[in-house]
CSV table of C-alpha atoms in Angstrom, one decimal:
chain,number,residue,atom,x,y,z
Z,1,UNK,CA,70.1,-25.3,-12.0
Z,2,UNK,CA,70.6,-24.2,-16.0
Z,3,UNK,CA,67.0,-23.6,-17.8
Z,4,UNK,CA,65.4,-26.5,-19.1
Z,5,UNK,CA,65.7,-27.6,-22.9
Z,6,UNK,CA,62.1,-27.7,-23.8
Z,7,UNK,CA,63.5,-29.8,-26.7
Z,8,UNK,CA,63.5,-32.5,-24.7
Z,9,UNK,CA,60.0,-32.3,-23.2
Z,10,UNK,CA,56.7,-33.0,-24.6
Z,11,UNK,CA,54.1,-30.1,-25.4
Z,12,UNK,CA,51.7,-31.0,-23.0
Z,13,UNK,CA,48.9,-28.2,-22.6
Z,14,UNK,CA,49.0,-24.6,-23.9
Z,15,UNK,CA,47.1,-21.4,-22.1
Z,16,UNK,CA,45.5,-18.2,-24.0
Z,17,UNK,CA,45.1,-15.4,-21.3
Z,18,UNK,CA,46.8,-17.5,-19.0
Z,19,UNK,CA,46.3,-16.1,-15.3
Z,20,UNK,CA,48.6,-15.2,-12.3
Z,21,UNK,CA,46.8,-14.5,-9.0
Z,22,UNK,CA,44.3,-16.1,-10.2
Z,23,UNK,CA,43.5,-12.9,-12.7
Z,24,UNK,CA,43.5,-13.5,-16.3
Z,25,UNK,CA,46.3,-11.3,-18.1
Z,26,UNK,CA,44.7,-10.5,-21.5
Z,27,UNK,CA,47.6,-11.6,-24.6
Z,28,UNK,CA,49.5,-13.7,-21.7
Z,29,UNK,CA,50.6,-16.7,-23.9
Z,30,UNK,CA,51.3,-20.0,-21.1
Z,31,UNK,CA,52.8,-23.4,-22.1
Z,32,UNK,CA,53.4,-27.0,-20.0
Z,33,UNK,CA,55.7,-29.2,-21.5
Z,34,UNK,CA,56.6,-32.8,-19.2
Z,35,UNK,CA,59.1,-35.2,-19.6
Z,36,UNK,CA,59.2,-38.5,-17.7
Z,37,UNK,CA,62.1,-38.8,-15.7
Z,38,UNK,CA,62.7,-42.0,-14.1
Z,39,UNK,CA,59.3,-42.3,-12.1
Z,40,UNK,CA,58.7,-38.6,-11.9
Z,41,UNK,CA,57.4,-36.1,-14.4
Z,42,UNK,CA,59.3,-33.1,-15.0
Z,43,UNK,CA,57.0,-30.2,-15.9
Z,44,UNK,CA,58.0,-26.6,-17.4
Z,45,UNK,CA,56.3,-23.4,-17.7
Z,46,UNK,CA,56.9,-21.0,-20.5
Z,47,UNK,CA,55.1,-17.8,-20.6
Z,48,UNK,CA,55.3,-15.4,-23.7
Z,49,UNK,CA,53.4,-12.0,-24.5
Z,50,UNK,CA,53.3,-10.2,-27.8
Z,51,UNK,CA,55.5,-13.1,-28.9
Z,52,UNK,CA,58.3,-12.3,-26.1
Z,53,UNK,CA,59.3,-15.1,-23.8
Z,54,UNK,CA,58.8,-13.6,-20.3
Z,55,UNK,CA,59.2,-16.5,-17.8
Z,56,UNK,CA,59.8,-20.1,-17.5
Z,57,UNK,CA,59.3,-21.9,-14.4
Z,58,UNK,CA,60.2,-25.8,-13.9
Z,59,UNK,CA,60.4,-28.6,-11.6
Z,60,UNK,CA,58.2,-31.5,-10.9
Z,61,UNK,CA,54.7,-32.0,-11.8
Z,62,UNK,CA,53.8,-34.1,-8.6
Z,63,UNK,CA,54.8,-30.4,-6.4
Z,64,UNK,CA,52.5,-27.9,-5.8
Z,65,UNK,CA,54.9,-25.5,-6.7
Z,66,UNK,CA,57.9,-24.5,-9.1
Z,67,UNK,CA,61.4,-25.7,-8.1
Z,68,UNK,CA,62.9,-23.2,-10.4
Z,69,UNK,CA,62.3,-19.9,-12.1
Z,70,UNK,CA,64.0,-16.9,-15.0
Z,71,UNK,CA,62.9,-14.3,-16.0
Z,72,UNK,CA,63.8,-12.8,-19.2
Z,73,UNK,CA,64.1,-8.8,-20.1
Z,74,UNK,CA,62.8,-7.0,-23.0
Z,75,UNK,CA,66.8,-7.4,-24.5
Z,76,UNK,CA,66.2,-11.3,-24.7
Z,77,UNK,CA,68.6,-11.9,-22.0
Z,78,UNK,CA,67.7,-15.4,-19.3
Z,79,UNK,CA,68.3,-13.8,-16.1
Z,80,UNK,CA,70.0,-16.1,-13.5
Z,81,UNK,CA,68.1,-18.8,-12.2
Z,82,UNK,CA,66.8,-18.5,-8.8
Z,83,UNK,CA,64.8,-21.1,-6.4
Z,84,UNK,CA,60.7,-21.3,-6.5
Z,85,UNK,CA,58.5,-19.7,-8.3
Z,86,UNK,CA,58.9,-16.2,-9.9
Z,87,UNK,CA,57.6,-13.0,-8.0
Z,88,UNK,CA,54.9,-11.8,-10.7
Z,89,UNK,CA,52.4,-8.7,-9.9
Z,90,UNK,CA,49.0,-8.6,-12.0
Z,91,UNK,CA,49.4,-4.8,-13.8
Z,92,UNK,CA,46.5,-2.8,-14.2
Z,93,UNK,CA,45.3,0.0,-16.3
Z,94,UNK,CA,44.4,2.4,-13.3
Z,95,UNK,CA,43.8,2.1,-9.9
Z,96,UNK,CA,41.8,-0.2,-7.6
Z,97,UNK,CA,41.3,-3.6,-8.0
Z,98,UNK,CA,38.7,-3.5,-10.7
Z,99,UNK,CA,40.6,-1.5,-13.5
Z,100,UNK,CA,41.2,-3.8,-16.5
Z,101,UNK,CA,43.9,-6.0,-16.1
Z,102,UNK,CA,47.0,-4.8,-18.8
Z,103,UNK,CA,49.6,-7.0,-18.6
Z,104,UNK,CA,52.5,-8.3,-15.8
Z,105,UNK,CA,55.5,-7.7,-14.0
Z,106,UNK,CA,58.0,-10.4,-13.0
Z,107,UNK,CA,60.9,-9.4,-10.5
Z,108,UNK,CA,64.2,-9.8,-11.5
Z,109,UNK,CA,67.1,-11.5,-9.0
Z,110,UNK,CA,68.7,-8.0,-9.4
Z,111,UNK,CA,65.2,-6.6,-7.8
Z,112,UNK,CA,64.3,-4.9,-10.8
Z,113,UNK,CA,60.5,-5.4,-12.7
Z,114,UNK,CA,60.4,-6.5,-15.8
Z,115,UNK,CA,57.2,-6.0,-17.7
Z,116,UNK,CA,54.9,-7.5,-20.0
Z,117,UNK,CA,51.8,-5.3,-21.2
Z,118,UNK,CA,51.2,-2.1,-19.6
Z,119,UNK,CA,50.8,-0.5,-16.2
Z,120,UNK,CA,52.4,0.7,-13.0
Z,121,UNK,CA,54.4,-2.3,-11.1
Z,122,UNK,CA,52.2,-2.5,-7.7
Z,123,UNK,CA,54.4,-1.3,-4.8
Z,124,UNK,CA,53.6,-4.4,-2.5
């Protein structure tokens, strides 16, 4: 499934300190585009820090959860599609659960963490 031309999708909402887990990532920059398709709604994610696109997730907006997702690296390459959503960690400045919250990491298909912000990539 290639990435989704968000030229053909309507903006629909936009996110400052969008959060993942639940946790608002400080600078994480989220936004939903949808595109009527027939009698479903296509919906997109796009996530950006510091003005670098980081992920995109897409599929339908009646499903709970992403069909697709790609992660980009600091280089501005798309990494290969892969079913669902993306595995993102919540990064934090120090340890323990209530250290300011400094950025993301998204996992790669190659396994590798590609980062947004600051902080150590959580080992779970």
């Amino acid at each position: 499934m290639p990435l989704p031309d968000l030229d053909t999708y309507t903006p629909h909402r936009t996110v400052a300190n969008a959060a993942f887990e639940g946790v608002p990532v400080p600078g994480l920059h989220a936004e939903f585009f949808h595109r009527t398709e027939g009698d479903r709604v296509a919906s997109a994610g796009r996530y950006s820090m510091g003005g670098r696109d980081v992920l995109i997730a897409w599929g339908w907006a009646d499903e709970e959860h992403c069909r697709w997702s790609s992660v980009r690296d600091p280089g501005g390459f798309w990494h290969r599609e892969t079913e669902g959503c993306p595995v993102v960690r919540v990064l934090r400045a120090g340890p323990g659960p209530d250290s300011p919250v400094s950025g993301l990491a998204v996992r790669a298909p190659s396994g590798e963490w590609i980062t947004a912000g600051r902080g150590p990539v959580p080992a779970r």
